[in-house]
Tab-separated table of C-alpha atoms in Angstrom:
chain	number	residue	atom	x	y	z
N	1	MET	CA	23.118	-57.191	17.308
N	2	GLN	CA	26.926	-56.650	17.619
N	3	VAL	CA	26.518	-52.928	18.053
N	4	ILE	CA	23.872	-53.366	20.794
N	5	LEU	CA	26.173	-55.691	22.657
N	6	ILE	CA	29.157	-53.277	22.275
N	7	VAL	CA	27.122	-50.297	23.486
N	8	GLY	CA	25.623	-52.320	26.318
N	9	ALA	CA	28.939	-53.658	27.525
N	10	THR	CA	30.528	-50.286	27.367
N	11	GLY	CA	27.700	-48.676	29.346
N	12	TYR	CA	27.835	-51.305	32.003
N	13	LEU	CA	31.577	-51.290	32.335
N	14	LEU	CA	31.592	-47.519	32.695
N	15	THR	CA	28.844	-47.761	35.268
N	16	ALA	CA	30.886	-50.398	37.193
N	17	LEU	CA	33.808	-48.011	37.179
N	18	LEU	CA	31.722	-45.179	38.509
N	19	PHE	CA	30.296	-47.409	41.266
N	20	PHE	CA	33.692	-48.596	42.318
N	21	ILE	CA	34.959	-44.908	42.406
N	22	ALA	CA	31.778	-43.854	44.318
N	23	ARG	CA	32.392	-46.558	46.919
N	24	THR	CA	35.628	-44.972	47.915
N	25	MET	CA	34.076	-41.563	48.463
N	26	PRO	CA	33.138	-40.430	52.006
N	27	ARG	CA	29.534	-40.485	52.961
N	28	THR	CA	28.548	-42.791	50.213
N	29	ASN	CA	25.599	-45.049	51.138
N	30	PRO	CA	26.448	-48.818	51.362
N	31	GLY	CA	25.697	-51.036	48.430
N	32	ALA	CA	27.775	-49.153	45.795
N	33	GLY	CA	30.374	-51.980	45.682
N	34	TRP	CA	27.778	-54.495	44.993
N	35	TRP	CA	26.115	-52.412	42.342
N	36	GLY	CA	29.608	-52.024	40.793
N	37	LEU	CA	29.998	-55.850	40.754
N	38	SER	CA	26.538	-56.149	39.292
N	39	SER	CA	27.376	-53.800	36.478
N	40	LEU	CA	30.707	-55.612	35.898
N	41	ALA	CA	28.873	-58.938	35.611
N	42	ALA	CA	26.433	-57.478	33.111
N	43	GLY	CA	29.131	-55.945	30.983
N	44	THR	CA	31.117	-59.131	31.002
N	45	GLY	CA	28.066	-61.117	30.021
N	46	TYR	CA	27.551	-58.894	27.032
N	47	ILE	CA	31.183	-59.304	26.049
N	48	ALA	CA	30.856	-63.081	26.409
N	49	LEU	CA	27.794	-63.117	24.143
N	50	LEU	CA	29.663	-60.963	21.612
N	51	VAL	CA	32.975	-62.827	21.544
N	52	LEU	CA	31.657	-66.382	21.784
N	53	GLY	CA	28.811	-65.598	19.284
N	54	MET	CA	31.301	-64.259	16.815
N	55	SER	CA	33.638	-67.281	17.261
N	56	GLY	CA	30.886	-69.813	16.399
N	57	ARG	CA	29.981	-70.844	19.893
N	58	PRO	CA	26.842	-68.900	20.701
N	59	GLU	CA	25.539	-71.656	23.055
N	60	LEU	CA	28.463	-71.273	25.349
N	61	GLY	CA	28.135	-67.542	25.145
N	62	GLU	CA	24.512	-67.753	26.243
N	63	ALA	CA	25.395	-70.205	29.108
N	64	LEU	CA	28.031	-67.707	30.346
N	65	TYR	CA	25.775	-64.757	29.877
N	66	ASN	CA	22.958	-66.483	31.945
N	67	THR	CA	25.458	-67.374	34.669
N	68	LEU	CA	26.610	-63.769	34.798
N	69	PHE	CA	23.019	-62.654	34.722
N	70	VAL	CA	22.437	-64.512	38.024
N	71	VAL	CA	25.503	-62.826	39.474
N	72	TRP	CA	24.206	-59.565	38.172
N	73	ILE	CA	20.920	-59.904	39.857
N	74	VAL	CA	22.177	-61.271	43.096
N	75	SER	CA	24.751	-58.454	43.402
N	76	LEU	CA	22.030	-55.908	42.521
N	77	TYR	CA	19.777	-57.299	45.271
N	78	ILE	CA	22.493	-57.406	47.933
N	79	GLY	CA	23.505	-53.876	47.039
N	80	GLY	CA	19.961	-52.571	47.072
N	81	SER	CA	19.252	-54.188	50.456
N	82	GLN	CA	22.367	-52.762	51.877
N	83	PHE	CA	21.533	-49.320	50.471
N	84	LEU	CA	18.182	-49.524	52.295
N	85	TYR	CA	19.797	-50.669	55.418
N	86	LEU	CA	18.034	-54.067	55.396
N	87	LYS	CA	19.593	-57.315	56.603
N	88	VAL	CA	19.746	-60.040	53.988
N	89	ASN	CA	20.826	-63.639	54.619
N	90	THR	CA	23.624	-63.523	52.063
N	91	LYS	CA	24.536	-67.170	52.554
N	92	THR	CA	20.972	-68.308	51.670
N	93	LEU	CA	20.748	-66.073	48.665
N	94	LEU	CA	24.139	-67.225	47.354
N	95	SER	CA	23.094	-70.793	47.922
N	96	LEU	CA	19.942	-70.347	45.865
N	97	ALA	CA	21.996	-68.718	43.195
N	98	ALA	CA	24.382	-71.506	43.252
N	99	VAL	CA	21.490	-74.056	42.722
N	100	VAL	CA	20.244	-71.978	39.785
N	101	VAL	CA	23.662	-71.899	38.301
N	102	LEU	CA	24.041	-75.722	38.773
N	103	TRP	CA	20.611	-76.165	37.003
N	104	LEU	CA	21.686	-73.816	34.243
N	105	SER	CA	24.984	-75.754	33.805
N	106	TYR	CA	23.170	-79.052	33.714
N	107	PHE	CA	20.772	-78.013	31.057
N	108	ASN	CA	23.483	-76.219	29.039
N	109	HIS	CA	26.301	-78.747	29.053
N	110	ILE	CA	25.044	-82.242	30.137
N	111	GLN	CA	21.387	-82.221	28.861
N	112	PRO	CA	21.399	-79.386	26.304
N	113	GLU	CA	17.881	-77.977	26.522
N	114	PHE	CA	17.211	-74.325	26.483
N	115	LEU	CA	13.743	-74.047	28.044
N	116	PRO	CA	14.338	-75.501	31.557
N	117	ALA	CA	17.483	-73.448	31.991
N	118	ALA	CA	15.778	-70.202	30.716
N	119	VAL	CA	12.751	-70.728	32.943
N	120	ALA	CA	14.861	-71.255	36.101
N	121	VAL	CA	16.943	-68.189	35.455
N	122	SER	CA	14.019	-66.072	34.540
N	123	LEU	CA	12.062	-67.047	37.592
N	124	PHE	CA	14.843	-66.658	40.017
N	125	CYS	CA	16.020	-63.261	38.630
N	126	GLY	CA	12.408	-61.953	38.080
N	127	LEU	CA	11.333	-62.848	41.683
N	128	LEU	CA	14.590	-61.201	43.042
N	129	ASN	CA	13.879	-58.050	40.989
N	130	LEU	CA	10.346	-57.842	42.037
N	131	HIS	CA	11.131	-58.245	45.667
N	132	LEU	CA	13.842	-55.555	45.416
N	133	ALA	CA	11.387	-53.182	43.743
N	134	TRP	CA	8.942	-53.961	46.527
N	135	LEU	CA	11.551	-53.182	49.141
N	136	PHE	CA	12.385	-49.859	47.543
N	137	ALA	CA	8.747	-48.953	47.143
N	138	THR	CA	7.714	-49.635	50.680
N	139	LYS	CA	10.859	-47.940	52.112
N	140	MET	CA	10.262	-44.865	50.068
N	141	VAL	CA	6.607	-44.601	51.085
N	142	ARG	CA	7.421	-45.118	54.802
N	143	ASN	CA	10.215	-42.573	54.822
N	144	SER	CA	9.278	-39.884	52.376
N	145	ALA	CA	7.307	-36.733	52.162
N	146	ILE	CA	4.711	-38.562	50.081
N	147	LYS	CA	2.723	-39.234	53.327
N	148	LYS	CA	2.643	-35.554	54.093
N	149	HIS	CA	1.200	-34.723	50.643
N	150	TRP	CA	-2.492	-33.892	50.691
N	151	TRP	CA	-3.261	-36.352	47.932
N	152	TRP	CA	-1.832	-39.283	50.003
N	153	ARG	CA	-3.747	-38.244	53.069
N	154	TRP	CA	-6.937	-38.000	50.941
N	155	GLN	CA	-6.344	-41.464	49.466
N	156	SER	CA	-5.780	-42.831	52.901
N	157	ALA	CA	-9.142	-41.483	53.982
N	158	ALA	CA	-10.707	-42.772	50.826
N	159	SER	CA	-9.505	-46.246	51.563
N	160	THR	CA	-11.337	-46.389	54.811
N	161	GLY	CA	-14.567	-46.793	52.960
N	162	SER	CA	-16.457	-43.737	54.347
N	163	THR	CA	-17.147	-41.404	51.530
N	164	THR	CA	-18.450	-38.639	53.802
N	165	ARG	CA	-15.350	-38.686	55.962
N	166	CYS	CA	-13.301	-38.659	52.781
N	167	TYR	CA	-15.053	-35.607	51.320
N	168	ALA	CA	-15.002	-33.806	54.734
N	169	ARG	CA	-11.208	-34.478	54.987
N	170	LEU	CA	-10.665	-33.198	51.471
N	171	ASN	CA	-12.770	-30.109	52.264
N	172	ARG	CA	-10.662	-29.411	55.410
N	173	LEU	CA	-7.460	-29.924	53.475
N	174	LEU	CA	-8.550	-27.570	50.759
N	175	GLN	CA	-9.758	-24.914	53.320
N	176	SER	CA	-6.380	-25.067	55.198
N	177	ALA	CA	-4.538	-24.748	51.956
N	178	SER	CA	-6.560	-21.717	50.909
N	179	HIS	CA	-6.235	-20.245	54.435
N	180	SER	CA	-2.462	-20.720	54.417
N	181	ALA	CA	-2.257	-19.126	50.916
N	182	GLN	CA	-4.300	-16.165	52.128
N	183	SER	CA	-2.206	-15.659	55.303
N	184	SER	CA	1.042	-15.807	53.337
N	185	ARG	CA	-0.154	-12.792	51.187
């Protein structure tokens, strides 16, 4: 377990350094600084788990790791939304993160019970991750060459429900592809 934490912390800290360096380079998309903070939080969380676990206080290490996990995900989300040029209400997001951290602190220090703290952190971080993945997926489909690909057009025709139109469109696409291949010879 210690080796995994050391390797993970090293990887995240090196990634944080690279993101902070990339942030200073010209023509770098926005969000790199937030991603650097995200990697720094993850690396620090692994170090907290390692050091506090070895010193005999693993519950404090887990509490600190979970708090840094919330920072990790929030920074990742803000950086991702900036990378996609989407507006995010940062105050609301940070307020929700603060509520999760307070919930986590209550169930780690005042009423030591693992399950409510773990559920809150997992739900919050999981939902943010899913939403960020959704944002990336929808942005990529809207702005990419995927729409120009014949398979995408065929699937779009197939989703209309008309099988004949779908096959007719596929036939036209195949004929135009073979015609363009013959004309290029």
